[in-house]
Short mmCIF file of C-alpha atoms and ligand atoms in Angstrom, two decimals:
data_model
loop_
_atom_site.label_atom_id
_atom_site.label_comp_id
_atom_site.label_asym_id
_atom_site.label_seq_id
_atom_site.Cartn_x
_atom_site.Cartn_y
_atom_site.Cartn_z
CA MET A 1 -0.14 -0.07 -0.40
CA PHE A 2 2.32 2.81 0.92
CA GLN A 3 4.53 2.43 -2.33
CA ASN A 4 1.51 3.47 -3.66
CA ILE A 5 1.06 6.78 -1.83
CA GLY A 6 3.43 8.60 -4.17
CA GLU A 7 1.22 7.68 -7.06
CA MET A 8 -1.68 8.72 -5.15
CA ILE A 9 -0.16 12.39 -4.10
CA ILE A 10 0.57 12.76 -8.07
CA LEU A 11 -2.85 11.89 -8.75
CA PHE A 12 -4.25 14.44 -6.23
CA TRP A 13 -1.95 16.85 -7.21
CA ARG A 14 -3.34 16.31 -11.14
CA THR A 15 -6.66 16.32 -9.67
CA LEU A 16 -6.49 19.64 -7.86
CA GLN A 17 -4.84 21.00 -11.40
CA ALA A 18 -7.92 20.07 -13.14
CA LEU A 19 -10.01 21.74 -10.56
CA PRO A 20 -10.50 24.57 -12.93
CA LEU A 21 -12.03 22.40 -15.59
CA ALA A 22 -14.65 21.69 -12.95
CA LEU A 23 -17.48 23.87 -14.39
CA ARG A 24 -17.04 22.24 -17.73
CA HIS A 25 -17.37 18.39 -16.33
CA ARG A 26 -20.43 19.85 -14.03
CA ALA A 27 -22.76 17.74 -15.75
CA LYS A 28 -20.70 14.30 -14.42
CA VAL A 29 -20.33 15.86 -11.49
CA PHE A 30 -24.25 15.96 -10.77
CA GLU A 31 -24.03 12.37 -12.05
CA GLN A 32 -22.00 11.40 -9.41
CA LEU A 33 -23.58 13.23 -6.56
CA PHE A 34 -27.09 11.96 -7.58
CA GLU A 35 -26.09 8.50 -7.25
CA ILE A 36 -23.66 9.04 -4.50
CA GLY A 37 -26.68 10.27 -2.26
CA ASN A 38 -29.03 7.49 -3.79
CA ALA A 39 -26.53 4.84 -2.40
CA SER A 40 -25.98 6.32 1.00
CA LEU A 41 -28.61 8.02 2.35
CA LEU A 42 -30.62 5.43 3.58
CA MET A 43 -28.03 3.39 5.08
CA ALA A 44 -26.44 6.55 7.00
CA CYS A 45 -29.63 7.54 8.39
CA ILE A 46 -30.00 4.04 10.03
CA LEU A 47 -26.63 3.54 11.26
CA SER A 48 -26.33 7.45 12.29
CA LEU A 49 -29.52 6.95 14.47
CA PHE A 50 -28.61 3.46 15.84
CA ILE A 51 -25.13 4.85 17.00
CA GLY A 52 -26.69 7.30 18.61
CA GLY A 53 -29.05 5.18 20.45
CA VAL A 54 -26.00 2.57 21.66
CA LEU A 55 -24.27 5.68 22.98
CA ALA A 56 -27.19 6.89 24.85
CA LEU A 57 -27.57 3.23 26.17
CA GLN A 58 -24.69 2.92 27.09
CA ALA A 59 -23.37 5.98 28.37
CA GLY A 60 -26.67 6.18 30.20
CA SER A 61 -26.53 3.32 32.23
CA VAL A 62 -23.27 4.56 33.41
CA LEU A 63 -24.51 8.31 33.99
CA VAL A 64 -27.50 7.10 35.68
CA GLU A 65 -25.79 5.08 38.41
CA ARG A 66 -23.87 8.43 39.24
CA GLY A 67 -26.70 10.74 38.96
CA MET A 68 -25.47 12.38 36.26
CA ALA A 69 -28.04 11.15 33.67
CA ASN A 70 -28.64 14.68 32.11
CA PHE A 71 -25.46 15.10 30.86
CA ILE A 72 -26.07 12.11 28.25
CA GLY A 73 -27.19 14.96 25.72
CA GLY A 74 -23.57 16.61 26.00
CA MET A 75 -21.93 13.32 25.98
CA VAL A 76 -23.45 12.04 22.87
CA GLY A 77 -23.90 15.48 21.07
CA VAL A 78 -19.81 15.76 21.35
CA SER A 79 -18.75 12.01 20.47
CA MET A 80 -21.31 12.10 17.64
CA ALA A 81 -20.05 15.07 16.01
CA LYS A 82 -16.42 15.21 16.81
CA GLU A 83 -15.74 11.35 16.32
CA LEU A 84 -18.56 8.80 15.26
CA ALA A 85 -20.43 10.63 12.27
CA PRO A 86 -17.37 11.78 10.24
CA VAL A 87 -15.13 8.01 10.85
CA MET A 88 -18.52 5.91 10.34
CA MET A 89 -20.03 7.82 7.52
CA SER A 90 -16.63 8.03 5.66
CA ILE A 91 -15.99 4.26 6.50
CA LEU A 92 -19.99 3.58 4.73
CA ILE A 93 -18.76 5.72 2.06
CA ALA A 94 -15.46 4.10 1.53
CA GLY A 95 -17.51 0.61 1.22
CA ARG A 96 -20.50 1.65 -0.50
CA ILE A 97 -19.01 4.10 -2.89
CA GLY A 98 -15.37 4.09 -2.76
CA SER A 99 -15.34 0.22 -3.61
CA ALA A 100 -17.84 1.03 -6.84
CA MET A 101 -15.85 3.55 -8.11
CA ALA A 102 -12.77 1.41 -7.94
CA ALA A 103 -14.51 -1.43 -10.23
CA GLU A 104 -16.25 0.67 -12.11
CA ILE A 105 -12.77 2.44 -13.23
CA GLY A 106 -11.00 -0.50 -12.54
CA SER A 107 -13.17 -2.21 -15.34
CA MET A 108 -12.81 0.69 -17.86
CA ARG A 109 -9.14 0.17 -17.71
CA VAL A 110 -9.02 -4.26 -18.08
CA TYR A 111 -11.70 -3.62 -20.85
CA GLN A 112 -9.49 -0.81 -22.79
CA GLU A 113 -12.06 2.14 -22.22
CA ILE A 114 -9.45 3.83 -20.90
CA ASP A 115 -6.96 3.45 -23.99
CA ALA A 116 -9.82 4.02 -25.92
CA LEU A 117 -10.49 7.61 -24.10
CA LYS A 118 -6.58 8.11 -24.42
CA THR A 119 -6.66 7.76 -28.34
CA MET A 120 -9.43 10.35 -28.56
CA ASN A 121 -7.11 12.90 -26.72
CA ILE A 122 -9.55 12.65 -23.59
CA ASN A 123 -7.54 12.81 -20.28
CA PRO A 124 -8.94 10.01 -17.89
CA ILE A 125 -8.07 12.30 -14.91
CA HIS A 126 -10.27 15.14 -16.20
CA TYR A 127 -13.14 12.83 -17.33
CA LEU A 128 -13.06 10.30 -14.56
CA VAL A 129 -11.55 11.00 -11.46
CA LEU A 130 -12.36 14.90 -11.44
CA PRO A 131 -15.97 14.60 -11.16
CA ARG A 132 -15.70 11.46 -8.87
CA VAL A 133 -13.04 13.08 -6.15
CA LEU A 134 -15.32 16.32 -6.55
CA ALA A 135 -18.60 14.43 -5.73
CA ILE A 136 -17.58 12.72 -2.89
CA THR A 137 -15.60 15.68 -1.00
CA ILE A 138 -19.18 17.53 -1.45
CA VAL A 139 -21.31 14.46 -0.35
CA LEU A 140 -19.39 13.08 2.59
CA PRO A 141 -19.42 16.61 4.85
CA ILE A 142 -23.11 17.20 3.91
CA LEU A 143 -23.64 13.51 5.24
CA VAL A 144 -21.86 14.08 7.77
CA VAL A 145 -23.94 17.13 9.37
CA PHE A 146 -26.75 14.86 8.49
CA SER A 147 -25.74 11.98 10.20
CA ILE A 148 -24.84 14.03 13.41
CA MET A 149 -28.31 15.45 13.53
CA VAL A 150 -29.53 11.47 13.22
CA GLY A 151 -27.34 10.48 15.93
CA TRP A 152 -28.36 13.30 17.96
CA LEU A 153 -31.76 12.36 17.59
CA GLY A 154 -31.36 8.50 18.32
CA GLY A 155 -29.59 9.47 21.39
CA ALA A 156 -32.55 11.51 22.36
CA LEU A 157 -34.94 9.02 21.69
CA VAL A 158 -33.39 6.28 23.79
CA SER A 159 -32.56 8.40 26.62
CA HIS A 160 -36.27 9.52 26.59
CA PHE A 161 -37.86 5.69 26.06
CA ASN A 162 -35.55 3.62 28.01
CA ALA A 163 -37.14 3.23 31.33
CA HIS A 164 -33.93 3.33 32.97
CA ILE A 165 -32.59 6.37 31.84
CA ASN A 166 -36.00 7.81 31.41
CA LEU A 167 -34.62 11.72 30.79
CA SER A 168 -37.00 14.34 29.05
CA LEU A 169 -36.10 15.46 25.51
CA GLU A 170 -36.11 19.06 26.71
CA GLY A 171 -33.51 17.70 29.25
CA TYR A 172 -31.36 16.14 26.66
CA PHE A 173 -31.16 18.96 24.14
CA ASN A 174 -30.74 21.74 26.90
CA ASN A 175 -27.45 20.10 28.14
CA LEU A 176 -26.38 18.99 24.04
CA ARG A 177 -26.90 22.56 23.27
CA GLU A 178 -24.86 23.62 26.45
CA ILE A 179 -21.95 21.16 25.92
CA VAL A 180 -21.44 21.02 22.23
CA SER A 181 -19.96 23.98 20.20
CA ILE A 182 -20.53 24.80 16.31
CA GLY A 183 -16.66 24.01 16.76
CA ASP A 184 -17.27 20.80 17.37
CA VAL A 185 -19.57 20.06 14.70
CA LEU A 186 -16.89 21.98 12.22
CA ASN A 187 -14.41 19.54 13.60
CA GLY A 188 -16.49 16.34 12.37
CA VAL A 189 -16.90 18.26 8.98
CA ILE A 190 -12.97 19.24 8.32
CA LYS A 191 -12.37 15.93 9.21
CA SER A 192 -14.86 14.39 6.77
CA PHE A 193 -13.41 16.84 4.23
CA ALA A 194 -9.97 14.84 4.33
CA PHE A 195 -11.35 11.43 4.41
CA ALA A 196 -13.34 12.58 1.51
CA LEU A 197 -10.70 13.16 -0.71
CA VAL A 198 -8.61 9.92 0.76
CA ILE A 199 -11.77 7.75 -0.20
CA GLY A 200 -11.73 9.43 -3.68
CA VAL A 201 -7.88 9.28 -4.38
CA VAL A 202 -7.57 6.00 -2.90
CA ALA A 203 -10.37 4.45 -5.21
CA CYS A 204 -9.76 6.12 -8.53
CA HIS A 205 -6.06 5.07 -8.01
CA GLN A 206 -6.84 1.73 -7.63
CA GLY A 207 -9.05 1.59 -10.50
CA LEU A 208 -6.65 3.66 -12.91
CA ILE A 209 -3.74 0.51 -12.01
CA THR A 210 -6.29 -2.12 -12.23
CA ILE A 211 -4.29 -5.24 -14.33
CA GLY A 212 -5.65 -8.46 -15.43
CA GLY A 213 -9.48 -9.35 -15.35
CA PRO A 214 -12.26 -10.07 -13.51
CA ARG A 215 -9.91 -11.19 -10.58
CA GLY A 216 -7.87 -8.15 -10.97
CA ILE A 217 -10.82 -5.82 -10.79
CA GLY A 218 -11.90 -7.91 -7.38
CA ARG A 219 -8.20 -7.47 -6.08
CA SER A 220 -8.47 -3.54 -6.63
CA VAL A 221 -12.27 -3.32 -4.96
CA THR A 222 -10.94 -5.03 -1.81
CA LYS A 223 -7.73 -2.90 -2.14
CA ALA A 224 -9.51 0.71 -2.45
CA VAL A 225 -11.85 -0.30 0.59
CA VAL A 226 -9.40 -1.67 3.07
CA ASN A 227 -6.63 1.23 2.11
CA SER A 228 -9.02 3.98 2.45
CA ILE A 229 -10.07 2.88 5.88
CA VAL A 230 -6.72 2.35 6.80
CA LEU A 231 -5.74 5.75 5.82
CA ILE A 232 -8.85 7.30 7.34
CA LEU A 233 -8.05 5.77 10.77
CA LEU A 234 -4.40 7.01 10.70
CA LEU A 235 -5.21 10.33 9.36
CA ASP A 236 -8.32 10.66 12.00
CA TYR A 237 -5.76 10.25 14.88
CA VAL A 238 -3.37 12.97 13.04
CA LEU A 239 -6.19 15.29 12.38
CA THR A 240 -7.60 15.06 15.92
CA ARG A 241 -4.47 15.97 17.66
CA PHE A 242 -3.98 18.53 15.07
CA LEU A 243 -7.49 20.14 15.49
CA MET A 244 -6.63 20.06 19.38
CA TYR A 245 -4.46 23.05 18.76
CA PHE A 246 -7.26 25.28 17.57
CA GLU A 247 -9.64 23.92 20.35
CA ALA A 248 -7.17 25.51 23.02
CA PHE A 249 -7.69 29.30 21.59
CA MET B 1 -7.74 19.76 -31.52
CA SER B 2 -5.48 19.84 -34.36
CA SER B 3 -3.29 22.70 -35.63
CA ASN B 4 -1.69 20.99 -38.31
CA ASN B 5 -4.25 20.90 -41.58
CA SER B 6 -2.21 18.44 -43.97
CA GLN B 7 -4.89 15.53 -44.26
CA SER B 8 -2.52 12.71 -43.48
CA VAL B 9 0.72 12.09 -41.93
CA ARG B 10 3.53 9.89 -42.74
CA VAL B 11 4.59 7.26 -40.11
CA GLU B 12 8.37 6.05 -39.92
CA ILE B 13 8.83 3.35 -37.26
CA ARG B 14 12.72 2.62 -36.52
CA ASP B 15 13.98 -0.80 -35.04
CA LEU B 16 10.56 -0.70 -32.54
CA ARG B 17 11.82 -3.34 -29.54
CA LYS B 18 9.62 -4.02 -26.67
CA SER B 19 9.48 -6.72 -23.71
CA PHE B 20 6.74 -7.69 -21.48
CA GLY B 21 8.95 -9.11 -18.86
CA SER B 22 11.39 -11.79 -20.26
CA GLN B 23 9.01 -11.95 -23.50
CA GLU B 24 10.37 -10.12 -26.22
CA VAL B 25 7.54 -9.38 -28.28
CA LEU B 26 8.84 -6.74 -30.75
CA LYS B 27 12.06 -7.37 -31.77
CA GLY B 28 13.48 -4.65 -34.15
CA ILE B 29 10.93 -3.72 -36.32
CA SER B 30 11.28 -1.23 -38.91
CA PHE B 31 8.70 0.76 -41.54
CA THR B 32 7.25 3.40 -43.20
CA VAL B 33 3.93 4.16 -44.18
CA GLU B 34 3.63 7.28 -46.69
CA ARG B 35 0.94 10.12 -46.45
CA GLY B 36 -2.35 8.64 -47.66
CA GLU B 37 -1.30 4.82 -48.07
CA ILE B 38 -3.16 1.80 -46.72
CA PHE B 39 -0.58 -0.45 -45.01
CA VAL B 40 -1.81 -3.78 -44.16
CA ILE B 41 -0.34 -5.90 -41.52
CA MET B 42 -0.68 -9.22 -41.67
CA GLY B 43 0.39 -12.09 -39.30
CA PRO B 44 -0.52 -14.97 -37.03
CA SER B 45 -2.44 -14.67 -33.68
CA GLY B 46 0.14 -13.31 -31.01
CA SER B 47 3.02 -12.27 -33.41
CA GLY B 48 2.33 -8.65 -32.07
CA LYS B 49 0.27 -6.72 -34.37
CA SER B 50 -1.99 -5.02 -31.47
CA VAL B 51 0.89 -4.60 -29.36
CA LEU B 52 2.74 -2.32 -32.75
CA LEU B 53 -0.52 -0.49 -32.99
CA ARG B 54 -0.43 0.62 -29.63
CA HIS B 55 2.93 1.87 -29.86
CA ILE B 56 2.20 3.95 -32.71
CA ILE B 57 -0.54 5.45 -30.97
CA GLY B 58 0.96 5.93 -27.57
CA LEU B 59 -0.48 3.54 -25.50
CA ASN B 60 2.97 1.93 -25.12
CA ARG B 61 6.23 3.27 -24.46
CA PRO B 62 8.93 1.71 -26.87
CA ALA B 63 11.97 -0.29 -25.00
CA SER B 64 13.80 1.26 -27.58
CA GLY B 65 13.67 2.58 -31.05
CA ASP B 66 11.42 4.89 -32.34
CA ILE B 67 8.33 6.13 -33.89
CA LEU B 68 8.04 9.21 -35.91
CA ILE B 69 4.59 10.82 -37.05
CA GLU B 70 5.89 13.76 -39.70
CA GLY B 71 9.23 13.08 -38.61
CA ASP B 72 8.65 14.22 -34.58
CA SER B 73 8.65 11.30 -32.04
CA VAL B 74 5.59 10.34 -30.64
CA THR B 75 7.24 9.95 -27.19
CA LYS B 76 7.95 13.56 -26.88
CA PRO B 77 5.00 15.08 -25.08
CA GLY B 78 2.56 17.20 -27.08
CA VAL B 79 3.34 15.42 -30.21
CA LEU B 80 0.32 12.96 -30.41
CA ALA B 81 -2.00 15.73 -29.53
CA GLN B 82 -0.72 17.52 -32.29
CA TYR B 83 -2.29 15.38 -35.16
CA ARG B 84 -5.53 13.63 -35.35
CA MET B 85 -5.59 10.02 -34.91
CA ALA B 86 -7.96 6.97 -33.88
CA MET B 87 -7.71 3.49 -33.15
CA VAL B 88 -11.00 0.95 -33.80
CA PHE B 89 -9.51 -1.32 -31.00
CA GLN B 90 -9.99 -5.37 -31.49
CA SER B 91 -12.69 -5.34 -29.14
CA GLY B 92 -14.08 -2.39 -29.90
CA ALA B 93 -13.63 -0.44 -26.36
CA LEU B 94 -16.71 1.06 -26.34
CA LEU B 95 -17.54 3.06 -23.24
CA ASN B 96 -20.06 0.75 -21.95
CA SER B 97 -21.52 3.52 -19.67
CA LEU B 98 -22.33 5.60 -22.51
CA ASN B 99 -24.82 4.85 -25.21
CA VAL B 100 -23.95 4.48 -29.07
CA GLY B 101 -24.69 7.97 -30.12
CA GLU B 102 -22.88 9.01 -26.98
CA ASN B 103 -20.19 6.91 -27.85
CA VAL B 104 -19.63 7.87 -31.37
CA GLY B 105 -19.92 11.86 -30.62
CA LEU B 106 -17.66 11.65 -27.71
CA TYR B 107 -14.29 13.39 -29.34
CA LEU B 108 -16.41 15.86 -30.27
CA SER B 109 -18.87 16.46 -27.12
CA GLU B 110 -15.61 16.25 -24.92
CA HIS B 111 -13.60 18.54 -26.82
CA ARG B 112 -16.48 20.90 -27.99
CA LEU B 113 -15.42 21.12 -31.32
CA LYS B 114 -19.80 21.08 -32.42
CA THR B 115 -22.68 22.14 -30.90
CA PRO B 116 -25.23 19.36 -29.97
CA ASP B 117 -27.40 19.07 -33.00
CA GLU B 118 -24.56 19.39 -35.36
CA ILE B 119 -23.01 16.46 -33.29
CA LYS B 120 -26.17 14.78 -33.90
CA ARG B 121 -26.48 15.02 -37.45
CA ILE B 122 -22.77 13.84 -37.58
CA VAL B 123 -23.24 10.81 -35.40
CA ALA B 124 -26.41 10.19 -37.42
CA ASP B 125 -24.19 10.43 -40.54
CA LYS B 126 -21.45 8.18 -39.37
CA LEU B 127 -24.12 5.45 -37.67
CA GLU B 128 -25.20 5.29 -41.46
CA ILE B 129 -22.03 4.52 -42.86
CA VAL B 130 -21.36 1.27 -40.61
CA GLY B 131 -24.95 0.23 -41.35
CA LEU B 132 -26.34 1.03 -37.91
CA LYS B 133 -28.58 3.92 -38.54
CA GLY B 134 -30.91 4.69 -35.73
CA LEU B 135 -29.12 3.02 -33.32
CA GLU B 136 -27.89 6.06 -31.25
CA ASP B 137 -29.71 4.79 -28.16
CA LYS B 138 -28.91 1.44 -27.49
CA MET B 139 -26.46 0.56 -24.93
CA PRO B 140 -22.91 -1.26 -25.70
CA SER B 141 -24.28 -4.47 -23.51
CA GLU B 142 -27.41 -4.59 -26.04
CA LEU B 143 -24.97 -5.16 -29.20
CA SER B 144 -23.43 -8.10 -31.42
CA GLY B 145 -19.85 -8.73 -31.06
CA GLY B 146 -20.00 -7.00 -34.75
CA MET B 147 -22.04 -4.51 -34.34
CA LYS B 148 -20.13 -3.06 -31.29
CA LYS B 149 -17.29 -3.10 -33.86
CA ARG B 150 -19.21 -1.10 -36.55
CA VAL B 151 -19.43 1.78 -33.81
CA ALA B 152 -16.20 1.94 -32.77
CA ILE B 153 -15.56 2.47 -36.61
CA ALA B 154 -18.00 5.13 -36.75
CA ARG B 155 -16.31 6.68 -33.46
CA ALA B 156 -12.97 6.66 -35.48
CA LEU B 157 -14.42 8.31 -38.54
CA VAL B 158 -15.98 10.84 -36.36
CA VAL B 159 -12.40 12.21 -35.80
CA GLU B 160 -11.57 12.62 -39.23
CA PRO B 161 -8.08 10.98 -38.72
CA GLN B 162 -5.21 12.33 -40.22
CA LEU B 163 -4.03 8.66 -39.50
CA ILE B 164 -6.50 5.85 -38.50
CA LEU B 165 -5.68 2.12 -37.11
CA TYR B 166 -7.91 -0.48 -37.59
CA ASP B 167 -7.16 -3.50 -35.43
CA GLU B 168 -9.03 -6.26 -36.89
CA PRO B 169 -11.84 -4.15 -38.09
CA THR B 170 -13.75 -7.28 -39.82
CA SER B 171 -13.08 -10.16 -37.61
CA GLU B 172 -16.32 -10.28 -36.09
CA LEU B 173 -18.28 -9.37 -39.50
CA ASP B 174 -19.74 -11.34 -42.11
CA PRO B 175 -18.63 -11.22 -45.66
CA LEU B 176 -21.16 -8.64 -46.50
CA MET B 177 -20.15 -6.70 -43.75
CA THR B 178 -16.56 -7.00 -44.59
CA VAL B 179 -16.60 -5.53 -48.40
CA ILE B 180 -19.00 -2.40 -46.61
CA ILE B 181 -15.73 -1.70 -44.25
CA GLY B 182 -13.24 -2.35 -46.88
CA GLU B 183 -14.94 0.02 -48.96
CA GLU B 184 -15.26 2.66 -46.37
CA ILE B 185 -11.79 2.08 -45.55
CA LEU B 186 -10.98 2.84 -49.48
CA ARG B 187 -13.65 5.83 -49.24
CA LEU B 188 -12.25 7.45 -46.06
CA ARG B 189 -8.72 7.57 -47.83
CA GLU B 190 -10.29 8.98 -51.32
CA HIS B 191 -12.20 11.56 -49.32
CA THR B 192 -9.96 12.37 -46.59
CA HIS B 193 -6.81 11.13 -47.64
CA SER B 194 -6.05 9.66 -44.64
CA THR B 195 -3.30 7.37 -43.33
CA SER B 196 -4.47 4.05 -43.08
CA ILE B 197 -2.72 0.83 -40.84
CA VAL B 198 -5.09 -1.94 -40.83
CA VAL B 199 -4.32 -5.18 -38.81
CA THR B 200 -6.08 -8.17 -40.42
CA HIS B 201 -6.20 -11.62 -40.73
CA ASP B 202 -8.64 -11.41 -43.45
CA ARG B 203 -6.67 -12.19 -46.76
CA ASP B 204 -9.86 -11.00 -48.98
CA LEU B 205 -9.79 -7.56 -47.30
CA ALA B 206 -5.69 -7.15 -47.03
CA PHE B 207 -5.60 -7.83 -50.60
CA GLY B 208 -8.35 -5.18 -51.44
CA VAL B 209 -7.26 -2.60 -49.53
CA ALA B 210 -3.60 -2.39 -49.19
CA ASP B 211 -1.25 -0.46 -51.00
CA ARG B 212 1.56 -2.13 -49.03
CA MET B 213 1.74 -4.66 -46.82
CA ALA B 214 4.13 -6.13 -44.25
CA ILE B 215 3.65 -9.86 -42.46
CA LEU B 216 4.90 -9.61 -38.98
CA HIS B 217 5.99 -13.09 -37.61
CA GLU B 218 7.22 -13.49 -34.03
CA GLY B 219 7.89 -9.82 -33.46
CA GLU B 220 9.74 -9.46 -36.79
CA ILE B 221 8.35 -8.48 -39.88
CA LEU B 222 9.35 -11.38 -42.39
CA PHE B 223 8.82 -9.04 -45.56
CA SER B 224 7.38 -6.01 -46.49
CA GLY B 225 6.20 -4.51 -50.15
CA THR B 226 3.34 -4.66 -52.50
CA PRO B 227 0.49 -6.94 -52.14
CA ALA B 228 1.91 -8.49 -55.77
CA GLU B 229 5.09 -8.77 -54.16
CA VAL B 230 3.84 -10.55 -51.01
CA LYS B 231 1.98 -12.97 -53.09
CA ALA B 232 5.27 -13.80 -55.22
CA ASN B 233 7.27 -13.91 -52.08
CA PRO B 234 8.67 -17.48 -51.88
CA HIS B 235 8.92 -17.76 -48.22
CA PRO B 236 7.35 -20.79 -46.76
CA LEU B 237 5.76 -19.26 -43.68
CA ILE B 238 4.26 -16.64 -45.95
CA GLN B 239 2.70 -18.81 -48.47
CA LYS B 240 1.57 -21.12 -46.05
CA PHE B 241 0.12 -18.00 -44.30
CA LEU B 242 -1.45 -16.84 -47.38
CA HIS B 243 -2.61 -20.09 -48.80
CA ALA B 244 -4.54 -21.80 -45.63
CA GLU B 245 -7.19 -23.79 -46.82
CA VAL B 246 -9.62 -25.30 -44.74
CA GLN B 247 -9.73 -28.87 -45.80
CA PHE B 248 -11.80 -31.06 -43.50
CA GLN B 249 -12.16 -34.61 -44.28
CA LYS B 250 -15.94 -35.73 -43.82
CA SER B 251 -16.71 -39.30 -43.03
N1 ATP C 301 0.13 -5.71 -21.47
C1 ATP C 301 0.69 -6.98 -21.94
N2 ATP C 301 1.42 -8.07 -20.79
C2 ATP C 301 2.19 -8.85 -21.06
N3 ATP C 301 2.20 -9.71 -22.32
C3 ATP C 301 1.41 -9.25 -23.39
C4 ATP C 301 0.51 -7.59 -23.07
N4 ATP C 301 0.02 -7.25 -24.04
C5 ATP C 301 0.20 -8.22 -25.30
N5 ATP C 301 1.48 -9.45 -24.60
C6 ATP C 301 1.50 -10.43 -25.17
O1 ATP C 301 2.16 -9.77 -26.63
C7 ATP C 301 2.05 -10.65 -27.81
C8 ATP C 301 1.66 -10.22 -29.07
O2 ATP C 301 0.52 -9.87 -28.21
P1 ATP C 301 -0.34 -9.02 -29.69
O3 ATP C 301 -1.96 -9.21 -28.69
O4 ATP C 301 0.20 -7.56 -30.01
O5 ATP C 301 -0.80 -10.20 -30.71
P2 ATP C 301 -1.51 -10.27 -31.69
O6 ATP C 301 -0.79 -9.89 -32.89
O7 ATP C 301 -2.14 -9.04 -31.80
O8 ATP C 301 -2.68 -11.34 -31.91
P3 ATP C 301 -4.06 -11.42 -31.98
O9 ATP C 301 -3.74 -11.78 -33.69
O10 ATP C 301 -4.57 -12.72 -31.94
O11 ATP C 301 -4.67 -10.33 -31.93
C9 ATP C 301 1.49 -11.90 -27.15
O12 ATP C 301 2.59 -12.81 -26.29
C10 ATP C 301 0.94 -11.57 -26.01
O13 ATP C 301 0.80 -12.62 -25.03
MG1 MG C 302 -4.56 -8.37 -31.88
#
């Protein structure tokens, strides 16, 4: 994986250079946006609702015993915003969209479609990579904001309806509002932006270097998903540490 | 795209060599195709014909030797983009996510060379030439192998190429369509004076369209010359290749 990092950085750089062409390729960007949204929205909703819920359930039992049940809102609020929503959504998108991108570009490579593009003087980075990387970096942060809110709701519902915790919705959200700042949400959004770039570049890169037949495509898909998840988790630590400096102010 | 207005190009191949791993696929190939000429390359399966074409259009880099288009090496950046070239891939290589019309018009639409209406007209035109009138909305997966090949030919024609490379353009076509494609190769040259390089196994097509031809065998050119010279060449492999006949014993 790491011998490819240099290539991926080059691909990322070339994609950045192609950015001025984004307007020209907007139809393809919209197509990708629609596809990504369509494929991930329902899953994102279910995942976030349940993660928020489980978080409230587990933290709730600990906090209730110590008479701090009214802190559940803040706890779920911060965890969802800063860590769980960005990481979970990124892993979801890596599995759902990164894999599809690697498969599509990989099969285009194997079946010489990319060669055909080149003979027509069409740059595969402009035609294939740019719209995908762009779409994913637009969608993922939006999806994360959505996931944060659904997660909060999940936590609220569990805190309210679980007989053991039995916190009022108002109490939950009051505490959440008190503890969670807009900076916490921004923190998650910034992270997800970086994760989106990782997923897009890793998936497109794996697709472009696919060799062999269907088996090669399968290998590329697996690598795209595994590598982007590993990179996301590494980057998550680095970014978290880095963003802490800003919170100090 | 092109700043070069001459309608065809001269292609010179100099001592081209290429290996994949330990397998030497092209072993020092040299030949020249003059402007406006139709040059046919014949040779057994696996002799390196497709690899040779891929080098000419810049998809593979030579290990050594050179390919010159109008005297400029294709390995120099920007040289290929100066000329309008097209390749009809052996497999067709249509974009599976686009329909037939979008495939054929892709070059024009991506480079914004024509308005959408003009593109529609040109696409319809080219599809009619290859006998696929009105199939714009079909997806490649809905086509037969021969139809895909013809769409690929239409897509190449749209470029109005100065150099067009055909990799076995008729290998999946019936005899009637083969004649039509052969005529189209000749007609295209007549109208646009483009240079053509045709790889084929089809002896009728080869001798029907060739100005000159080369026989490729295991990465080497056994002989090149006019069709008459090739026919008259006594080399046993060439004679065998040209005169192989199907003669099965039926009980
Ligand atoms: N990308 C590649 N990697 C490794 N070997 C290759 C590659 N492309 C071609 N070869 C090898 O090069 C040789 C020539 O292949 P090529 O496709 O040029 O044959 P061909 O003359 O076009 O045959 P056919 O008439 O069957 O199409 C073959 O032995 C093939 O195995
Ligand atoms: Mg071939």
